[in-house]
PDB file of C-alpha atoms in Angstrom:
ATOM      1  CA  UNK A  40    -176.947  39.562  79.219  1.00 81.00           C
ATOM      2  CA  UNK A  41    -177.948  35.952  79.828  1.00 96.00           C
ATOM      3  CA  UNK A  42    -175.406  33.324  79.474  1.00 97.00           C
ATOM      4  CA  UNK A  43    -175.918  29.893  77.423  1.00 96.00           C
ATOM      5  CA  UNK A  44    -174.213  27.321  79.414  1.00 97.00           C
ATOM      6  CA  UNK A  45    -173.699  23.535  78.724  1.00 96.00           C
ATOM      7  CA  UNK A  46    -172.717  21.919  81.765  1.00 96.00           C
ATOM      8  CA  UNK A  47    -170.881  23.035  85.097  1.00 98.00           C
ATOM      9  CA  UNK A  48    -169.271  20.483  86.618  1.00 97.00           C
ATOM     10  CA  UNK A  49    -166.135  19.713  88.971  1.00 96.00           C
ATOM     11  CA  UNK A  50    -162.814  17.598  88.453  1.00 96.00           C
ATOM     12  CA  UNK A  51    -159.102  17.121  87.292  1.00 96.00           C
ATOM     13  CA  UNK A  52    -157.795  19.143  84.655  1.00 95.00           C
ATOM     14  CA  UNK A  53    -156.613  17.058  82.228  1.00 94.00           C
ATOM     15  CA  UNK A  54    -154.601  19.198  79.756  1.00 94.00           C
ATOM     16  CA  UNK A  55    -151.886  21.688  79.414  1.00 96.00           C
ATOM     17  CA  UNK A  56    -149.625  22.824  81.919  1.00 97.00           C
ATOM     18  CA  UNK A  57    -152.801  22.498  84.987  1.00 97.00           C
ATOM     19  CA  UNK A  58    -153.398  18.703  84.426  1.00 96.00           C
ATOM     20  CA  UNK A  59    -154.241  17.387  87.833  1.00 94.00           C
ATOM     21  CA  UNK A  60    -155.139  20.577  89.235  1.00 94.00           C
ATOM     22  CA  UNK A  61    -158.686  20.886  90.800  1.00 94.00           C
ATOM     23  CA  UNK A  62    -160.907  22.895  88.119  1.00 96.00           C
ATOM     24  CA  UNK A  63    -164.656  24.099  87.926  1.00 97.00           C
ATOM     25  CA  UNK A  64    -165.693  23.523  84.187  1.00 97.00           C
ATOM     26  CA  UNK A  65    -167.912  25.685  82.673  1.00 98.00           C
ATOM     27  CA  UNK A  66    -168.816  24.850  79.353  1.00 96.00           C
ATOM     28  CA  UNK A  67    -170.550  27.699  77.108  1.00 97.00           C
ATOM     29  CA  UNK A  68    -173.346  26.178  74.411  1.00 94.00           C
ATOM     30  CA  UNK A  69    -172.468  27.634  71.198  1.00 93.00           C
ATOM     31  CA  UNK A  70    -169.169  28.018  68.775  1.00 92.00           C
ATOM     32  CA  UNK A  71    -167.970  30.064  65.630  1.00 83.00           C
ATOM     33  CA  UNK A  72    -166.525  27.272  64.090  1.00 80.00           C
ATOM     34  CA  UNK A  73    -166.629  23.542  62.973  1.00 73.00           C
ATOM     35  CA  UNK A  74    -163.855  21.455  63.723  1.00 68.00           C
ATOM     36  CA  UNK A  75    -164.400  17.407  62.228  1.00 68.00           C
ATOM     37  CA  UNK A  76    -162.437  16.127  65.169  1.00 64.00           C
ATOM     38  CA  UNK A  77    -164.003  18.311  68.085  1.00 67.00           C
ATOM     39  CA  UNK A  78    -164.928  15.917  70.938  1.00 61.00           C
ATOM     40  CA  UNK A  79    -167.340  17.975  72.285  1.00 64.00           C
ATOM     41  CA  UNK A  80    -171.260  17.999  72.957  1.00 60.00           C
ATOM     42  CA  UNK A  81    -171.751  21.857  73.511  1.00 70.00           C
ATOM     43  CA  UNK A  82    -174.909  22.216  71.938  1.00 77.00           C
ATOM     44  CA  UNK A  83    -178.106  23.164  74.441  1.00 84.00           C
ATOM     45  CA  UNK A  84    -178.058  24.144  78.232  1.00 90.00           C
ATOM     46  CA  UNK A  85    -179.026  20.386  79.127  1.00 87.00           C
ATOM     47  CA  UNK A  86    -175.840  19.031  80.818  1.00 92.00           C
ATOM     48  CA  UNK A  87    -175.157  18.688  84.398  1.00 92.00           C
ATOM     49  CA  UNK A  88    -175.430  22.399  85.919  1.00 94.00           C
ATOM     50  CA  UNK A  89    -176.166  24.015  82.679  1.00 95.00           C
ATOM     51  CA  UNK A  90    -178.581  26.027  82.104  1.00 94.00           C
ATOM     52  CA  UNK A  91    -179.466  29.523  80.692  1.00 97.00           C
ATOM     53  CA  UNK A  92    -177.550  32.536  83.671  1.00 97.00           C
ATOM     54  CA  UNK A  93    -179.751  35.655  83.887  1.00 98.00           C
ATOM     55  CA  UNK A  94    -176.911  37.562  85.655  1.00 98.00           C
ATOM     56  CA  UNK A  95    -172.607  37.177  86.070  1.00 98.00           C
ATOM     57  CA  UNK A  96    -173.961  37.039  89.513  1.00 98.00           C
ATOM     58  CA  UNK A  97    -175.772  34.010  89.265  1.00 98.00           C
ATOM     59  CA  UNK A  98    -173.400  31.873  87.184  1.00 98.00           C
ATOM     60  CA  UNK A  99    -170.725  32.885  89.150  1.00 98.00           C
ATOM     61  CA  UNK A 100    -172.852  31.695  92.733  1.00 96.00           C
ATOM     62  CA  UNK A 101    -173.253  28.102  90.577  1.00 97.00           C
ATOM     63  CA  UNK A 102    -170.175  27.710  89.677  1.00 97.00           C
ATOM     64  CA  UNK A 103    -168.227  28.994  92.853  1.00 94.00           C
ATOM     65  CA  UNK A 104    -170.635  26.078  95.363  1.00 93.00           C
ATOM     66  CA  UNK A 105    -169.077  23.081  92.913  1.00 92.00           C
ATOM     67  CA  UNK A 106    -166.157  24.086  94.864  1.00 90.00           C
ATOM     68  CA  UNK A 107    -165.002  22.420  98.182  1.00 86.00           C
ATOM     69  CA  UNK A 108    -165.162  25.446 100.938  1.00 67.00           C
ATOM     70  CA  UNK A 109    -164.642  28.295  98.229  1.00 52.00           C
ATOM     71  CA  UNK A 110    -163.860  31.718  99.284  1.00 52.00           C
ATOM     72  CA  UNK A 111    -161.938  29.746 102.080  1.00 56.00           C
ATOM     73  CA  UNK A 112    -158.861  30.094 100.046  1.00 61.00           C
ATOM     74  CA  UNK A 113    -159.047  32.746  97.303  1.00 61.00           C
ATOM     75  CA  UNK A 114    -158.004  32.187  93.620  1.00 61.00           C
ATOM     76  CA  UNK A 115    -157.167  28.055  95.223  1.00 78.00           C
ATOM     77  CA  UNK A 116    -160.543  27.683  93.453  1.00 90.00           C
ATOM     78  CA  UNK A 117    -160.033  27.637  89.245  1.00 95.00           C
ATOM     79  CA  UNK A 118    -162.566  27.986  86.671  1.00 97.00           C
ATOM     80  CA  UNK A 119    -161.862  27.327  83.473  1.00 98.00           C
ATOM     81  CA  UNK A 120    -164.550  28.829  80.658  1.00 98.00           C
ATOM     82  CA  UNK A 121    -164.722  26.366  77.467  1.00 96.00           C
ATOM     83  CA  UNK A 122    -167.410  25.456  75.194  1.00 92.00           C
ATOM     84  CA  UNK A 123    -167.667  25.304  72.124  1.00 89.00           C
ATOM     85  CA  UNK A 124    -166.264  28.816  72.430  1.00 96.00           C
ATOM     86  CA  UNK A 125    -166.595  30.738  75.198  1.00 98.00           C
ATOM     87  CA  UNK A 126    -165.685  34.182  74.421  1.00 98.00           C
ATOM     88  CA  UNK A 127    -168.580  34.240  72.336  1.00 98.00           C
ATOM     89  CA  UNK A 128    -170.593  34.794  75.581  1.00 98.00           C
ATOM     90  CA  UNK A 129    -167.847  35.932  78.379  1.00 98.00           C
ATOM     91  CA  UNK A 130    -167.628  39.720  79.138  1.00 98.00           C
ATOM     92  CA  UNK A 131    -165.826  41.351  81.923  1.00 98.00           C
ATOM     93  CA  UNK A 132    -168.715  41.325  84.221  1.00 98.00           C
ATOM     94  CA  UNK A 133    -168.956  37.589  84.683  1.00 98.00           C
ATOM     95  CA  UNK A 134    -164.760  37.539  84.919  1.00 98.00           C
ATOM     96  CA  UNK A 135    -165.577  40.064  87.737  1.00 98.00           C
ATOM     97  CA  UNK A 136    -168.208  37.892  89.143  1.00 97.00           C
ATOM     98  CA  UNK A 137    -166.107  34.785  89.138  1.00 96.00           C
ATOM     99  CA  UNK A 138    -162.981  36.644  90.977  1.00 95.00           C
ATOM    100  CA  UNK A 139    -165.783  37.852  93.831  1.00 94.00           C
ATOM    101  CA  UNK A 140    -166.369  34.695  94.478  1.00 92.00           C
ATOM    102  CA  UNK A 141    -162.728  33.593  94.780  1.00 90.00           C
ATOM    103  CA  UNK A 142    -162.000  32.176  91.441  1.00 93.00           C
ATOM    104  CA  UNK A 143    -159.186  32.134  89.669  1.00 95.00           C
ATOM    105  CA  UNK A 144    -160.077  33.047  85.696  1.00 98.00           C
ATOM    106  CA  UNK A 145    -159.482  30.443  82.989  1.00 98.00           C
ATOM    107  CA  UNK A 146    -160.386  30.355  79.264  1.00 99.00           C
ATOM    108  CA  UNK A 147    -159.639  27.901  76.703  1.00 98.00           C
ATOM    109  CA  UNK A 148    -160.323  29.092  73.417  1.00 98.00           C
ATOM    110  CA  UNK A 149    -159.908  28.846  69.576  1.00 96.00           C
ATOM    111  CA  UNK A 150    -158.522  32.546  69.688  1.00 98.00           C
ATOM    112  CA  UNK A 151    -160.749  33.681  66.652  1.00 97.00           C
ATOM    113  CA  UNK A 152    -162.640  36.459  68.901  1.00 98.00           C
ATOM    114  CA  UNK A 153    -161.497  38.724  71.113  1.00 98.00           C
ATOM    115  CA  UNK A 154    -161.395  38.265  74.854  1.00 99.00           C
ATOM    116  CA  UNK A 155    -162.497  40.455  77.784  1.00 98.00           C
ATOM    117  CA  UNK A 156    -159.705  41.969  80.166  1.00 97.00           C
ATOM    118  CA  UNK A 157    -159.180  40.224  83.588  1.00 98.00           C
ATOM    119  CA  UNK A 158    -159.177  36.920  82.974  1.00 98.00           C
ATOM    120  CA  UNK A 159    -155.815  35.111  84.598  1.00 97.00           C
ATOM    121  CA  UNK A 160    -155.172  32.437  82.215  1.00 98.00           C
ATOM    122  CA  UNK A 161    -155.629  32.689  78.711  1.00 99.00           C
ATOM    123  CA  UNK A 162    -155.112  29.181  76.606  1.00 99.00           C
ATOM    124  CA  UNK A 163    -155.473  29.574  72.599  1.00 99.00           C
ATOM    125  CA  UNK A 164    -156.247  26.010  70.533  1.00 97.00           C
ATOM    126  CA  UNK A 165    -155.943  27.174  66.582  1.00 95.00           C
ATOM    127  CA  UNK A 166    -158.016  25.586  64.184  1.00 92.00           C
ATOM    128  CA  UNK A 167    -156.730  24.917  60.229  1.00 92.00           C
ATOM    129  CA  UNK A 168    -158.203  27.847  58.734  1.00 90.00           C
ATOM    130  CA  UNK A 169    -158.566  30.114  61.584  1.00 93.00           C
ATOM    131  CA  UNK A 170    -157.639  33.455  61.180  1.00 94.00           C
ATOM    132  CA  UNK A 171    -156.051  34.307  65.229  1.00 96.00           C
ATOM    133  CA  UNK A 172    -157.223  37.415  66.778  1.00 97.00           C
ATOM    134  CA  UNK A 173    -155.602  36.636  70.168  1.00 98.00           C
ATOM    135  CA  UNK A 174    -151.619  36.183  69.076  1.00 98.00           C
ATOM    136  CA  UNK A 175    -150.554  36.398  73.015  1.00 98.00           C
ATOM    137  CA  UNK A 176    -151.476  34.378  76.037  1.00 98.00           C
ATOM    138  CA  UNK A 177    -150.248  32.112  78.690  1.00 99.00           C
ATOM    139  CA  UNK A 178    -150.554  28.592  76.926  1.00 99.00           C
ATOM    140  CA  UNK A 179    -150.901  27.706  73.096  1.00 99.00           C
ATOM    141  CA  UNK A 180    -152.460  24.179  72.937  1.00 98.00           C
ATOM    142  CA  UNK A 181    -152.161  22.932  69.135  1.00 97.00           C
ATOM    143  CA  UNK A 182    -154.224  19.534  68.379  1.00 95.00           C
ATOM    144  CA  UNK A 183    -151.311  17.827  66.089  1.00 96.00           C
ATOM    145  CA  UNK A 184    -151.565  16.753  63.456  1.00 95.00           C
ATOM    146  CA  UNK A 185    -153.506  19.317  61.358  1.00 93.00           C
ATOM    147  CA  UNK A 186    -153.153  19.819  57.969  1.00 91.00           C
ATOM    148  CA  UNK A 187    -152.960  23.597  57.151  1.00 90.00           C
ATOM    149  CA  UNK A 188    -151.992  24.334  60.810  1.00 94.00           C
ATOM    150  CA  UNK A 189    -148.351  22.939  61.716  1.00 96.00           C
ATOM    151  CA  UNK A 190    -146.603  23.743  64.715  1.00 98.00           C
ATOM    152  CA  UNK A 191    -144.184  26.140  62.660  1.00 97.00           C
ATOM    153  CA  UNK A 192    -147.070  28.483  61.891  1.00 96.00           C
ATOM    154  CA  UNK A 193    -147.768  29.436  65.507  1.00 97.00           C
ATOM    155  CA  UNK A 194    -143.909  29.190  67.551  1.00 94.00           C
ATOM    156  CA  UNK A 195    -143.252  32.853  66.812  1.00 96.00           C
ATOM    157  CA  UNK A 196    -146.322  34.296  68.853  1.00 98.00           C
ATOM    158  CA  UNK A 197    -146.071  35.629  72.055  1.00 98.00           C
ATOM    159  CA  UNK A 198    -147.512  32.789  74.590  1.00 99.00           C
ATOM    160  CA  UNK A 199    -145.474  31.604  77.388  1.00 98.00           C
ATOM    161  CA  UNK A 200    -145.701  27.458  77.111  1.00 99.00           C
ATOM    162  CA  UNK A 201    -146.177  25.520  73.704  1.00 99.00           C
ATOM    163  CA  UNK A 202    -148.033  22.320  73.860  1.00 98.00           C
ATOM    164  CA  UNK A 203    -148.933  19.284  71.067  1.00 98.00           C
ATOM    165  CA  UNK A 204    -151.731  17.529  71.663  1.00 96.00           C
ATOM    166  CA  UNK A 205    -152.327  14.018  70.112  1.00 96.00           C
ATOM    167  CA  UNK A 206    -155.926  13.960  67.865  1.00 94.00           C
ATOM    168  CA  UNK A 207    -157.696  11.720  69.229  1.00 91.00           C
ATOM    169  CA  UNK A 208    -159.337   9.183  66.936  1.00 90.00           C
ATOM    170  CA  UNK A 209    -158.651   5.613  65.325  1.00 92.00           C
ATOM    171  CA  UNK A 210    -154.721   7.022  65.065  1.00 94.00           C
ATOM    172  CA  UNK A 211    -154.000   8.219  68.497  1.00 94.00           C
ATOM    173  CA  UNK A 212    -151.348   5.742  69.037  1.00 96.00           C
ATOM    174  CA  UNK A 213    -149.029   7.376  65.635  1.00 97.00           C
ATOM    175  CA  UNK A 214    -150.413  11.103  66.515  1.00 96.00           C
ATOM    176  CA  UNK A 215    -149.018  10.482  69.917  1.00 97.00           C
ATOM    177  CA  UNK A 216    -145.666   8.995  68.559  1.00 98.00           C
ATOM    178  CA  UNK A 217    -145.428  11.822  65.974  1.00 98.00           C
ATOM    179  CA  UNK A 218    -146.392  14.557  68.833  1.00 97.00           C
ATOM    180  CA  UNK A 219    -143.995  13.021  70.755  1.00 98.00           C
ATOM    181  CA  UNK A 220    -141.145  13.271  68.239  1.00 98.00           C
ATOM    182  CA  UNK A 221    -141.969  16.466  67.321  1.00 98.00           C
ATOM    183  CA  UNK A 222    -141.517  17.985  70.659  1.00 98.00           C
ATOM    184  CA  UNK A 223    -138.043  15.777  71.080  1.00 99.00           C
ATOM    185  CA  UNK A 224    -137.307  17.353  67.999  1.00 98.00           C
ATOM    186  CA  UNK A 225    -138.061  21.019  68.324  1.00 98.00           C
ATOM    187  CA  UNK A 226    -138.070  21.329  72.286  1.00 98.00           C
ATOM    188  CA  UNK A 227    -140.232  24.445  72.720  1.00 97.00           C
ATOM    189  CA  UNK A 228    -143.203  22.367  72.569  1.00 98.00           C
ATOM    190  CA  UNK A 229    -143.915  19.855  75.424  1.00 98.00           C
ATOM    191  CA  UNK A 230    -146.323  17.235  74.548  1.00 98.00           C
ATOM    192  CA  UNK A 231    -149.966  17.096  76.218  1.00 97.00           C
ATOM    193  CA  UNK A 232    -151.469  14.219  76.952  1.00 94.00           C
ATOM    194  CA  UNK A 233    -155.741  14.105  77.579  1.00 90.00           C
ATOM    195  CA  UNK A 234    -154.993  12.233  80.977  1.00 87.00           C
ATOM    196  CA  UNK A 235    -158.532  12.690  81.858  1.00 80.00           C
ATOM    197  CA  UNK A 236    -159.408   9.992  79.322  1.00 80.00           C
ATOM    198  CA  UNK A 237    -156.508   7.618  80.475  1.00 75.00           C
ATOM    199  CA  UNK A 238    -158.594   8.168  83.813  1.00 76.00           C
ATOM    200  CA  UNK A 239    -161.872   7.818  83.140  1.00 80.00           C
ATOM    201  CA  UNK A 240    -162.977  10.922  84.396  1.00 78.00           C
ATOM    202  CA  UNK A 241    -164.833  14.529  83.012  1.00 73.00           C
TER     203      UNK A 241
END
């Protein structure tokens, strides 16, 4: 299958339990749903790197080179798959394609579809109004607050680290305070912060 890709493009994570580690972006054009506070541009194949992939083995190739000196150190290199919503696109042959080339397999996703075996890291943001499919993963990553999806809705699944993160928007200040006092509060959730926008940076 071809792949509809965004933008590819190198930096900082800046959320979740790999902020500050050294990522490969790969943002997938397209998504299931419509979220009013998504941040996003992931319409088109226009962005930096993006473009339409004829093969895994060609999106893997441009995506491994934004790398300094990959296959030098296998699974060092880590590319995360977002979008929109990636897993409306990724299939087991590109999570293949990206470990051949010495990546490490991430996937940050609304959790509404299901996901193709292999990939290492599996991070699930719900949406109000989103039925889950994936109930199990590494990191849950809830954008707080959300009316119709509060933290107590989502603490019993099976994912190894619980996160708040602030909404962004004219209130950031009082979502980060409430976040903040949430996690004090209940102390399964740790609060995360978009430190790529404190930064500057992608």
């Amino acid at each position: 299958m071809a792949y509809r890709v965004k933008e590819i493009y190198y930096t900082l994570q800046g959320e979740g339990l790999h902020t500050g580690r050294p990522a490969i972006f790969c943002r997938f054009s397209g998504c299931n749903l419509a979220c009013r506070f998504c941040d996003t541009d992931f319409d088109g194949t226009d962005g930096p790197g993006g473009g339409v992939f004829e093969s895994p083995e060609t999106l893997a190739i441009n995506a491994a080179k934004m790398f300094p000196g990959p296959g030098t150190h296998p699974f060092l290199a880590f590319v995360v798959c977002t979008g929109g919503e990636p897993a409306l696109q990724i299939d087991e042959a590109l999570v293949a394609a990206f470990h051949n080339h010495g990546l490490e397999v991430g996937i940050e996703t609304n959790g509404t579809l299901p996901l193709p075996g292999g990939i290492d890291w599996v991070c699930v943001s719900p949406k109000a109004g989103a039925e889950l499919v994936i109930r199990s993963g590494d990191e849950l990553k809830l954008v707080f607050p959300q009316e119709g999806a509060g933290p107590e809705r989502y603490e019993h699944l099976n994912f190894k680290y619980f996160f708040l993160q602030p909404m962004d928007g004219p209130d950031l200040k009082a979502n980060t305070q409430k976040a903040a006092e949430y996690c004090l509060s209940h102390p399964r959730w740790r609060l995360s912060v978009q430190t790529h926008k404190l930064l500057g940076i992608r």
